[in-house]
PDB file of C-alpha atoms in Angstrom:
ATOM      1  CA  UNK W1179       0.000   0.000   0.000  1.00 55.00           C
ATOM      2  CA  UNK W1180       1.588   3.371  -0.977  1.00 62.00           C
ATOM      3  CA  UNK W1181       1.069   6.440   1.437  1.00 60.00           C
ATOM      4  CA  UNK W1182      -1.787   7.678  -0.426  1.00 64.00           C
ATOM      5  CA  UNK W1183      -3.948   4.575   0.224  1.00 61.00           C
ATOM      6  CA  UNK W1184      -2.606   4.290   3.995  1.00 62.00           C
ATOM      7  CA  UNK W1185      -3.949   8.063   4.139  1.00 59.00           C
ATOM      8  CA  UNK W1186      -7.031   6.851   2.828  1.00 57.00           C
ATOM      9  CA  UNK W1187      -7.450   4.148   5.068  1.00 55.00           C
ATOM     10  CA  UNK W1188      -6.708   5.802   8.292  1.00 65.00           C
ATOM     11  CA  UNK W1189      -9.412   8.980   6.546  1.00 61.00           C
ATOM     12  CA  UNK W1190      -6.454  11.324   7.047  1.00 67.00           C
ATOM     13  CA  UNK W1191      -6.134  14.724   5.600  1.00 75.00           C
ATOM     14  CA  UNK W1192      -2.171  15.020   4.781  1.00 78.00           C
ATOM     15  CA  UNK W1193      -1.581  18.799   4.981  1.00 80.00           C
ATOM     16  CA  UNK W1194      -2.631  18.394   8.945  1.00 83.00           C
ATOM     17  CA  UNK W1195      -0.554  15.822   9.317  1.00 87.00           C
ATOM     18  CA  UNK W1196       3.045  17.141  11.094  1.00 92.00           C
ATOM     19  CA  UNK W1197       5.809  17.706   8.972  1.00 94.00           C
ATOM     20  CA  UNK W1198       8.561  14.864   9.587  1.00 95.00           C
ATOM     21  CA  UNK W1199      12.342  16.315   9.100  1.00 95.00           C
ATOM     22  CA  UNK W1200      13.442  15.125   5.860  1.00 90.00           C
ATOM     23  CA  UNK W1201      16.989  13.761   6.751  1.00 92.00           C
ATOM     24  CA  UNK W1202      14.811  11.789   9.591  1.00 90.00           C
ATOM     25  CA  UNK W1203      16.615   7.944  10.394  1.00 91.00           C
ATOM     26  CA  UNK W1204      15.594   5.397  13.131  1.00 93.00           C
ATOM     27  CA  UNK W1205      17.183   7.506  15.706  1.00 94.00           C
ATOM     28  CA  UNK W1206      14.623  10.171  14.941  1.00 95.00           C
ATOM     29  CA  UNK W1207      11.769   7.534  14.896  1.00 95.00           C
ATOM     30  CA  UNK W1208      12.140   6.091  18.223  1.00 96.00           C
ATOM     31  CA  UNK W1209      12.384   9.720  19.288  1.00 96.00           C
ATOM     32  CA  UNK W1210       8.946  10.758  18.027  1.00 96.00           C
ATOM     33  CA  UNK W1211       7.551   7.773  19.012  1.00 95.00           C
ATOM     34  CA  UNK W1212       8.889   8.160  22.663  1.00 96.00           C
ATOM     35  CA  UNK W1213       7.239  11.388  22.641  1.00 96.00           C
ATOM     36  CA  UNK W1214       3.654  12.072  23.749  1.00 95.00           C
ATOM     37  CA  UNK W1215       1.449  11.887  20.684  1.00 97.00           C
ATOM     38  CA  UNK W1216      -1.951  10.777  19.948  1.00 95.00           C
ATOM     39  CA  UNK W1217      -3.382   8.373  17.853  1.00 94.00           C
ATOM     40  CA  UNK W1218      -4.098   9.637  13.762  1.00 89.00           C
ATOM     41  CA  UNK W1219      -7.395   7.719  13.604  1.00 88.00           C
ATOM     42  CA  UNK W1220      -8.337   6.948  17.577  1.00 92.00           C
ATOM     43  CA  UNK W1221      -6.892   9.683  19.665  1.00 94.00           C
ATOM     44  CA  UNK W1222      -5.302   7.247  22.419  1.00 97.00           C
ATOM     45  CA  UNK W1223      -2.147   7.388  23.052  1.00 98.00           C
ATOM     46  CA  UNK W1224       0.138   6.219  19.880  1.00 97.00           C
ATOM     47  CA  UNK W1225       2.769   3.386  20.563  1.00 96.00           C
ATOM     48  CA  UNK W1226       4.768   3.847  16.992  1.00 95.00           C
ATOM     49  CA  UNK W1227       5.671   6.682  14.715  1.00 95.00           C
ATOM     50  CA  UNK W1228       5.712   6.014  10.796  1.00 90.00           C
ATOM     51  CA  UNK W1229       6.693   8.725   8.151  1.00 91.00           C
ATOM     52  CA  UNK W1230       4.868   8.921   4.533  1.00 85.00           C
ATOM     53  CA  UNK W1231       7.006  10.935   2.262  1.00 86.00           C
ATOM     54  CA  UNK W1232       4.019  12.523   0.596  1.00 83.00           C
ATOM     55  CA  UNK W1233       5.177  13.896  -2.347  1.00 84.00           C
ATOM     56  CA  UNK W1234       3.734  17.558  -2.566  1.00 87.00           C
ATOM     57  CA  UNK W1235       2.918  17.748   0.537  1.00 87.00           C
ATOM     58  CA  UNK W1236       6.636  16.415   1.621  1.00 89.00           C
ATOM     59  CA  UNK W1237       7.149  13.908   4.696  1.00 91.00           C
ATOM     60  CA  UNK W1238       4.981  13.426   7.096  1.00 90.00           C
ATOM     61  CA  UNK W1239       4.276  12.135  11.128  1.00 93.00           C
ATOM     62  CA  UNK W1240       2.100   9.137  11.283  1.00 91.00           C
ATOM     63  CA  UNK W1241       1.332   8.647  15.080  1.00 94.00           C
ATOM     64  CA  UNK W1242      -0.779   5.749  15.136  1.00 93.00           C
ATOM     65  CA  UNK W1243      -2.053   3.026  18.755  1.00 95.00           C
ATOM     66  CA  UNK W1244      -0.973  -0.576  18.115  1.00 96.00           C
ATOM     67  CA  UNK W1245      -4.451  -2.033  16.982  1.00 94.00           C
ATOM     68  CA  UNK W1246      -4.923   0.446  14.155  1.00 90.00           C
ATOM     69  CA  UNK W1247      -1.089   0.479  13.177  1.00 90.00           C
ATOM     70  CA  UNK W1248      -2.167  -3.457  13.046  1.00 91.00           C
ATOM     71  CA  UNK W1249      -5.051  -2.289  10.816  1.00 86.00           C
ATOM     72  CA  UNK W1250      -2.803  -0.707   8.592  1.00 82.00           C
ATOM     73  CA  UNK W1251      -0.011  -3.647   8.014  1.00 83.00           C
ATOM     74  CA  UNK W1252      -3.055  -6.049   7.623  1.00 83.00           C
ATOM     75  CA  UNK W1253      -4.534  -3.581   4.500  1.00 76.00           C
ATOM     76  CA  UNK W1254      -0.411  -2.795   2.839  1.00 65.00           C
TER      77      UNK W1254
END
């Protein structure tokens, strides 16, 4: 599944999604997802931290709970 359909899936609007840094690596990941962020699609509290390089709209945060990051590895 490309970022477009994840976006899609999750019913995510990309240009409110948080800009990711664009030189981001694993370090930065575990960072952000370390940090206090909510869920994309549930509001809870998010357990990992994706990035979708979305083209015009460049990279972006995907904070997203275990069950719906689940959700969206089932659907790729």
């Amino acid at each position: 599944m490309d970022a477009t359909g994840m976006l899609h899936l999750l019913a995510a609007e990309p240009t409110l999604l948080p800009p990711a840094p664009a030189d981001a690596d694993g370090g930065a990941i575990e960072d952000r997802r370390r940090e206090n962020h909510a869920c994309l699609r549930c509001g809870a509290p998010a357990d990992t931290a994706l990035i979708a390089d979305l083209g015009q709209h460049g990279k972006r945060w995907l904070d997203l709970c275990f069950k719906h990051f689940n959700d969206v590895r089932r659907e790729a």
